[in-house]
PDB file of C-alpha atoms in Angstrom:
ATOM      1  CA  MET A 100      10.546  25.546  25.899  1.00  0.00           C
ATOM      2  CA  CYS A 101      11.654  24.241  29.231  1.00  0.00           C
ATOM      3  CA  GLY A 102      11.762  20.519  29.946  1.00  0.00           C
ATOM      4  CA  GLY A 103      10.703  20.607  33.598  1.00  0.00           C
ATOM      5  CA  ALA A 104      11.345  22.261  36.932  1.00  0.00           C
ATOM      6  CA  LEU A 105      15.061  22.019  36.313  1.00  0.00           C
ATOM      7  CA  LEU A 106      17.181  24.877  37.565  1.00  0.00           C
ATOM      8  CA  ARG A 107      20.757  23.897  36.970  1.00  0.00           C
ATOM      9  CA  GLY A 108      24.056  25.115  38.285  1.00  0.00           C
ATOM     10  CA  ARG A 109      22.791  27.440  41.025  1.00  0.00           C
ATOM     11  CA  ARG A 110      22.896  27.078  44.753  1.00  0.00           C
ATOM     12  CA  GLY A 111      19.617  25.789  46.119  1.00  0.00           C
ATOM     13  CA  ALA A 112      18.412  24.809  42.677  1.00  0.00           C
ATOM     14  CA  VAL A 113      16.724  21.613  41.632  1.00  0.00           C
ATOM     15  CA  SER A 114      18.973  19.260  39.697  1.00  0.00           C
ATOM     16  CA  GLY A 115      18.006  18.592  36.097  1.00  0.00           C
ATOM     17  CA  ARG A 116      19.250  15.020  36.325  1.00  0.00           C
ATOM     18  CA  ASP A 117      17.209  12.251  37.875  1.00  0.00           C
ATOM     19  CA  ARG A 118      17.944  13.239  41.420  1.00  0.00           C
ATOM     20  CA  ARG A 119      18.850  10.797  44.144  1.00  0.00           C
ATOM     21  CA  ALA A 120      15.778   9.091  45.563  1.00  0.00           C
ATOM     22  CA  ARG A 121      13.499  11.473  47.394  1.00  0.00           C
ATOM     23  CA  ARG A 122      12.541  10.238  50.835  1.00  0.00           C
ATOM     24  CA  SER A 123       9.190  10.068  52.501  1.00  0.00           C
ATOM     25  CA  LEU A 124       7.955   8.652  55.769  1.00  0.00           C
ATOM     26  CA  HIS A 125       4.660   7.788  54.150  1.00  0.00           C
ATOM     27  CA  PRO A 126       3.781   4.366  55.566  1.00  0.00           C
ATOM     28  CA  GLY A 127       2.420   2.978  52.320  1.00  0.00           C
ATOM     29  CA  ALA A 128      -0.227   0.289  51.929  1.00  0.00           C
ATOM     30  CA  ARG A 129       0.766  -1.513  55.117  1.00  0.00           C
ATOM     31  CA  ALA A 130      -0.920   1.225  57.116  1.00  0.00           C
ATOM     32  CA  GLY A 131      -4.049   1.023  55.023  1.00  0.00           C
ATOM     33  CA  SER A 132      -3.442   4.249  53.160  1.00  0.00           C
ATOM     34  CA  ARG A 133      -5.377   4.583  49.968  1.00  0.00           C
ATOM     35  CA  PRO A 134      -4.932   4.517  47.139  1.00  0.00           C
ATOM     36  CA  TRP A 135      -1.316   3.357  47.277  1.00  0.00           C
ATOM     37  CA  PRO A 136      -0.112   3.134  43.649  1.00  0.00           C
ATOM     38  CA  SER A 137      -0.114  -0.447  42.458  1.00  0.00           C
ATOM     39  CA  GLY A 138       3.035   0.264  40.458  1.00  0.00           C
ATOM     40  CA  LEU A 139       4.862   0.994  43.721  1.00  0.00           C
ATOM     41  CA  ALA A 140       3.916  -2.224  45.481  1.00  0.00           C
ATOM     42  CA  GLU A 141       7.580  -3.036  46.121  1.00  0.00           C
ATOM     43  CA  GLN A 142       7.731  -0.002  48.413  1.00  0.00           C
ATOM     44  CA  VAL A 143       5.151  -1.370  50.838  1.00  0.00           C
ATOM     45  CA  GLY A 144       6.594  -1.767  54.307  1.00  0.00           C
ATOM     46  CA  ARG A 145       9.771   0.161  53.561  1.00  0.00           C
ATOM     47  CA  ARG A 146      10.688   3.011  55.874  1.00  0.00           C
ATOM     48  CA  PRO A 147      11.292   5.481  54.469  1.00  0.00           C
ATOM     49  CA  THR A 148       9.571   5.032  51.138  1.00  0.00           C
ATOM     50  CA  LEU A 149      12.102   5.859  48.418  1.00  0.00           C
ATOM     51  CA  LEU A 150      10.915   7.167  45.080  1.00  0.00           C
ATOM     52  CA  ARG A 151      12.688   8.348  41.963  1.00  0.00           C
ATOM     53  CA  ARG A 152      11.356  10.672  39.317  1.00  0.00           C
ATOM     54  CA  ALA A 153      11.128   7.810  36.795  1.00  0.00           C
ATOM     55  CA  GLN A 154       8.971   5.769  39.174  1.00  0.00           C
ATOM     56  CA  VAL A 155       6.470   8.590  39.571  1.00  0.00           C
ATOM     57  CA  LEU A 156       6.349   9.068  35.808  1.00  0.00           C
ATOM     58  CA  ALA A 157       5.544   5.369  35.465  1.00  0.00           C
ATOM     59  CA  VAL A 158       2.600   5.835  37.843  1.00  0.00           C
ATOM     60  CA  ALA A 159       1.474   8.823  35.763  1.00  0.00           C
ATOM     61  CA  ARG A 160       1.601   6.736  32.585  1.00  0.00           C
ATOM     62  CA  THR A 161      -0.739   4.240  34.209  1.00  0.00           C
ATOM     63  CA  GLY A 162      -2.995   7.125  35.220  1.00  0.00           C
ATOM     64  CA  ALA A 163      -3.118   8.377  31.646  1.00  0.00           C
ATOM     65  CA  ALA A 164      -3.899   4.899  30.349  1.00  0.00           C
ATOM     66  CA  THR A 165      -6.702   4.323  32.865  1.00  0.00           C
ATOM     67  CA  ALA A 166      -7.975   7.928  33.106  1.00  0.00           C
ATOM     68  CA  SER A 167      -7.504   7.767  36.865  1.00  0.00           C
ATOM     69  CA  TRP A 168      -5.181  10.308  38.482  1.00  0.00           C
ATOM     70  CA  THR A 169      -5.389   9.936  42.262  1.00  0.00           C
ATOM     71  CA  GLU A 170      -2.478   7.486  42.378  1.00  0.00           C
ATOM     72  CA  THR A 171      -0.370  10.008  40.471  1.00  0.00           C
ATOM     73  CA  LEU A 172      -1.216  12.615  43.090  1.00  0.00           C
ATOM     74  CA  VAL A 173      -0.185  10.185  45.841  1.00  0.00           C
ATOM     75  CA  ALA A 174       3.099   9.313  44.134  1.00  0.00           C
ATOM     76  CA  SER A 175       3.983  12.940  43.340  1.00  0.00           C
ATOM     77  CA  TYR A 176       3.104  13.994  46.889  1.00  0.00           C
ATOM     78  CA  VAL A 177       5.285  11.292  48.439  1.00  0.00           C
ATOM     79  CA  TRP A 178       8.108  12.149  46.008  1.00  0.00           C
ATOM     80  CA  GLY A 179       7.936  15.800  46.961  1.00  0.00           C
ATOM     81  CA  GLN A 180       7.432  15.385  50.670  1.00  0.00           C
ATOM     82  CA  GLY A 181      11.028  14.565  51.509  1.00  0.00           C
ATOM     83  CA  GLU A 182      11.719  13.351  55.036  1.00  0.00           C
ATOM     84  CA  ASN A 183       8.871  15.154  56.767  1.00  0.00           C
ATOM     85  CA  GLY A 184       7.125  12.681  59.036  1.00  0.00           C
ATOM     86  CA  TYR A 185       3.783  14.527  58.955  1.00  0.00           C
ATOM     87  CA  GLY A 186       3.331  13.882  55.234  1.00  0.00           C
ATOM     88  CA  ALA A 187       1.224  10.733  55.599  1.00  0.00           C
ATOM     89  CA  HIS A 188      -1.333  12.414  57.839  1.00  0.00           C
ATOM     90  CA  ARG A 189      -1.615  15.443  55.561  1.00  0.00           C
ATOM     91  CA  LEU A 190      -2.011  13.268  52.502  1.00  0.00           C
ATOM     92  CA  GLY A 191      -4.835  11.377  54.213  1.00  0.00           C
ATOM     93  CA  GLU A 192      -6.614  14.660  54.907  1.00  0.00           C
ATOM     94  CA  ILE A 193      -6.188  15.757  51.290  1.00  0.00           C
ATOM     95  CA  LEU A 194      -7.623  12.490  49.948  1.00  0.00           C
ATOM     96  CA  ARG A 195     -10.595  12.418  52.305  1.00  0.00           C
ATOM     97  CA  PRO A 196     -13.042  14.581  50.309  1.00  0.00           C
ATOM     98  CA  ALA A 197     -14.967  12.680  47.631  1.00  0.00           C
ATOM     99  CA  PRO A 198     -14.393  14.986  44.614  1.00  0.00           C
ATOM    100  CA  VAL A 199     -10.578  14.684  44.543  1.00  0.00           C
ATOM    101  CA  GLU A 200     -10.461  12.322  41.545  1.00  0.00           C
ATOM    102  CA  ALA A 201     -12.966  14.418  39.615  1.00  0.00           C
ATOM    103  CA  VAL A 202     -10.946  17.603  40.194  1.00  0.00           C
ATOM    104  CA  LEU A 203      -7.702  15.911  39.126  1.00  0.00           C
ATOM    105  CA  ALA A 204      -9.368  14.562  35.976  1.00  0.00           C
ATOM    106  CA  GLN A 205     -10.721  18.015  35.112  1.00  0.00           C
ATOM    107  CA  ALA A 206      -7.325  19.643  35.698  1.00  0.00           C
ATOM    108  CA  THR A 207      -5.594  17.066  33.512  1.00  0.00           C
ATOM    109  CA  ALA A 208      -8.169  17.509  30.754  1.00  0.00           C
ATOM    110  CA  LEU A 209      -7.611  21.270  30.854  1.00  0.00           C
ATOM    111  CA  LEU A 210      -3.854  20.717  30.799  1.00  0.00           C
ATOM    112  CA  ALA A 211      -4.236  18.573  27.692  1.00  0.00           C
ATOM    113  CA  ALA A 212      -6.554  21.032  25.956  1.00  0.00           C
ATOM    114  CA  ASP A 213      -5.311  24.450  27.021  1.00  0.00           C
ATOM    115  CA  GLY A 214      -1.930  24.014  28.706  1.00  0.00           C
ATOM    116  CA  ALA A 215      -0.310  24.111  32.109  1.00  0.00           C
ATOM    117  CA  VAL A 216      -1.813  27.368  33.374  1.00  0.00           C
ATOM    118  CA  ALA A 217      -5.351  26.096  32.750  1.00  0.00           C
ATOM    119  CA  GLY A 218      -4.586  23.012  34.835  1.00  0.00           C
ATOM    120  CA  TYR A 219      -3.057  25.204  37.543  1.00  0.00           C
ATOM    121  CA  ARG A 220      -6.106  27.456  37.593  1.00  0.00           C
ATOM    122  CA  ARG A 221      -8.445  24.474  38.068  1.00  0.00           C
ATOM    123  CA  LEU A 222      -6.428  23.116  40.984  1.00  0.00           C
ATOM    124  CA  SER A 223      -5.982  26.468  42.710  1.00  0.00           C
ATOM    125  CA  GLY A 224      -7.972  26.249  45.940  1.00  0.00           C
ATOM    126  CA  ALA A 225      -9.939  23.250  44.666  1.00  0.00           C
ATOM    127  CA  ILE A 226      -8.710  20.556  47.077  1.00  0.00           C
ATOM    128  CA  ALA A 227      -8.462  21.407  50.765  1.00  0.00           C
ATOM    129  CA  GLY A 228      -4.902  21.103  52.039  1.00  0.00           C
ATOM    130  CA  LEU A 229      -3.337  20.782  48.579  1.00  0.00           C
ATOM    131  CA  GLY A 230      -1.369  23.918  47.774  1.00  0.00           C
ATOM    132  CA  PRO A 231       0.565  24.913  44.662  1.00  0.00           C
ATOM    133  CA  ALA A 232       3.863  23.492  45.922  1.00  0.00           C
ATOM    134  CA  PHE A 233       2.336  20.028  45.592  1.00  0.00           C
ATOM    135  CA  TYR A 234      -0.285  20.351  42.885  1.00  0.00           C
ATOM    136  CA  THR A 235       2.387  21.731  40.549  1.00  0.00           C
ATOM    137  CA  LYS A 236       4.321  18.524  41.211  1.00  0.00           C
ATOM    138  CA  PHE A 237       1.211  16.604  40.174  1.00  0.00           C
ATOM    139  CA  LEU A 238       0.954  18.757  37.024  1.00  0.00           C
ATOM    140  CA  TYR A 239       4.649  18.236  36.324  1.00  0.00           C
ATOM    141  CA  PHE A 240       4.288  14.447  36.236  1.00  0.00           C
ATOM    142  CA  ALA A 241       0.892  14.481  34.507  1.00  0.00           C
ATOM    143  CA  GLY A 242       2.376  16.815  31.906  1.00  0.00           C
ATOM    144  CA  GLY A 243       5.150  14.315  31.327  1.00  0.00           C
ATOM    145  CA  VAL A 244       2.687  11.768  29.964  1.00  0.00           C
ATOM    146  CA  VAL A 245      -0.122  13.853  28.445  1.00  0.00           C
ATOM    147  CA  VAL A 246       0.441  13.816  24.692  1.00  0.00           C
ATOM    148  CA  ASP A 247       0.393  17.018  22.633  1.00  0.00           C
ATOM    149  CA  ALA A 248      -0.542  19.404  25.445  1.00  0.00           C
ATOM    150  CA  PRO A 249      -0.105  22.984  24.167  1.00  0.00           C
ATOM    151  CA  GLY A 250       2.633  25.228  25.479  1.00  0.00           C
ATOM    152  CA  PRO A 251       5.581  24.316  27.668  1.00  0.00           C
ATOM    153  CA  ARG A 252       5.495  21.314  29.964  1.00  0.00           C
ATOM    154  CA  PRO A 253       4.153  22.168  33.439  1.00  0.00           C
ATOM    155  CA  LEU A 254       6.835  23.181  35.908  1.00  0.00           C
ATOM    156  CA  VAL A 255       7.090  22.779  39.642  1.00  0.00           C
ATOM    157  CA  LEU A 256       6.596  26.007  41.577  1.00  0.00           C
ATOM    158  CA  ASP A 257       7.335  25.592  45.257  1.00  0.00           C
ATOM    159  CA  GLN A 258       9.044  27.640  47.931  1.00  0.00           C
ATOM    160  CA  ARG A 259      12.471  26.426  46.909  1.00  0.00           C
ATOM    161  CA  ILE A 260      11.957  27.393  43.272  1.00  0.00           C
ATOM    162  CA  ALA A 261      10.412  30.735  44.265  1.00  0.00           C
ATOM    163  CA  ARG A 262      13.482  31.608  46.316  1.00  0.00           C
ATOM    164  CA  VAL A 263      15.796  30.844  43.412  1.00  0.00           C
ATOM    165  CA  LEU A 264      13.633  33.021  41.157  1.00  0.00           C
ATOM    166  CA  ARG A 265      13.622  35.745  43.812  1.00  0.00           C
ATOM    167  CA  ALA A 266      17.419  35.802  43.888  1.00  0.00           C
ATOM    168  CA  TYR A 267      17.535  35.841  40.092  1.00  0.00           C
ATOM    169  CA  THR A 268      15.015  38.690  39.905  1.00  0.00           C
ATOM    170  CA  THR A 269      16.963  40.677  42.507  1.00  0.00           C
ATOM    171  CA  ARG A 270      20.180  40.360  40.509  1.00  0.00           C
ATOM    172  CA  LEU A 271      18.392  41.325  37.300  1.00  0.00           C
ATOM    173  CA  GLY A 272      16.861  44.364  38.996  1.00  0.00           C
ATOM    174  CA  GLU A 273      20.266  45.436  40.256  1.00  0.00           C
ATOM    175  CA  GLU A 274      21.739  45.104  36.779  1.00  0.00           C
ATOM    176  CA  ILE A 275      19.109  47.347  35.188  1.00  0.00           C
ATOM    177  CA  GLY A 276      19.171  49.898  38.018  1.00  0.00           C
ATOM    178  CA  LEU A 277      15.769  49.410  39.653  1.00  0.00           C
ATOM    179  CA  GLU A 278      15.157  50.978  43.050  1.00  0.00           C
ATOM    180  CA  GLU A 279      14.948  48.413  45.864  1.00  0.00           C
ATOM    181  CA  PRO A 280      15.162  45.376  43.596  1.00  0.00           C
ATOM    182  CA  ALA A 281      15.157  42.966  46.541  1.00  0.00           C
ATOM    183  CA  LYS A 282      11.849  44.352  47.802  1.00  0.00           C
ATOM    184  CA  LEU A 283      10.313  44.072  44.347  1.00  0.00           C
ATOM    185  CA  ALA A 284      11.622  40.522  43.931  1.00  0.00           C
ATOM    186  CA  ALA A 285      10.205  39.529  47.340  1.00  0.00           C
ATOM    187  CA  TRP A 286       6.799  40.813  46.264  1.00  0.00           C
ATOM    188  CA  VAL A 287       6.869  39.100  42.871  1.00  0.00           C
ATOM    189  CA  TRP A 288       8.266  35.795  44.181  1.00  0.00           C
ATOM    190  CA  SER A 289       6.845  35.376  47.657  1.00  0.00           C
ATOM    191  CA  ASP A 290       6.988  32.043  49.448  1.00  0.00           C
ATOM    192  CA  GLY A 291       3.442  31.101  48.496  1.00  0.00           C
ATOM    193  CA  GLY A 292       0.044  32.243  47.255  1.00  0.00           C
ATOM    194  CA  TRP A 293       1.058  32.282  43.588  1.00  0.00           C
ATOM    195  CA  THR A 294      -1.677  33.229  41.153  1.00  0.00           C
ATOM    196  CA  PRO A 295      -2.082  31.490  37.778  1.00  0.00           C
ATOM    197  CA  HIS A 296      -0.465  34.560  36.221  1.00  0.00           C
ATOM    198  CA  ARG A 297       2.576  34.164  38.485  1.00  0.00           C
ATOM    199  CA  TYR A 298       2.764  30.487  37.572  1.00  0.00           C
ATOM    200  CA  TYR A 299       2.716  31.502  33.915  1.00  0.00           C
ATOM    201  CA  MET A 300       5.546  33.948  34.612  1.00  0.00           C
ATOM    202  CA  SER A 301       7.637  31.281  36.325  1.00  0.00           C
ATOM    203  CA  ALA A 302       8.010  29.195  33.164  1.00  0.00           C
ATOM    204  CA  PRO A 303      10.219  31.525  31.088  1.00  0.00           C
ATOM    205  CA  ASN A 304      12.209  32.504  34.180  1.00  0.00           C
ATOM    206  CA  GLN A 305      12.932  28.891  35.041  1.00  0.00           C
ATOM    207  CA  CYS A 306      13.912  28.249  31.428  1.00  0.00           C
ATOM    208  CA  LEU A 307      16.328  31.182  31.494  1.00  0.00           C
ATOM    209  CA  LEU A 308      18.012  29.714  34.548  1.00  0.00           C
ATOM    210  CA  THR A 309      18.751  26.475  32.696  1.00  0.00           C
ATOM    211  CA  ARG A 310      20.942  28.213  30.093  1.00  0.00           C
TER     212      ARG A 310
END
């Protein structure tokens, strides 16, 4: 079982340790964004907003306790956005439709009952503008606080992770003598559009890369 989206010791990989604060240019509550997580009130007015993994997990714990997950989506989105200045506008567009909270609650319930892939399947295409690179970050943090969810903890699958897996798959294909292993790896681990089956496949591969 893998403990998270933690690919260690490889170039371009995500650090398994609590990484240095991720940066976001999200303006926070000062600009009237909603719902800014109450647990991150100290970030209001700071530019850029700085978040650590532990802070987002704290927001997720509050979400689990209150059965309300939109703030966890906001926190995980800001954490994952990095220094891109367009993140605040995109997040506003994602939060605009009314059913966002209901979809997140359903995905989390499925995660708790049936595991990470079930949560992934519910979120796939469900919220306009929210792709797998970011809803897997939501699942990652929700999975960190949902008790007794079956299977491995949800992992992040974004373009960066896919490229590490692509390189790994290429090397493996070369070792076993496949024809055109790089082409096969590029098809299996494209930069986006991952199906629930591909997300399921990413878990053991990411775990292998931690060893």
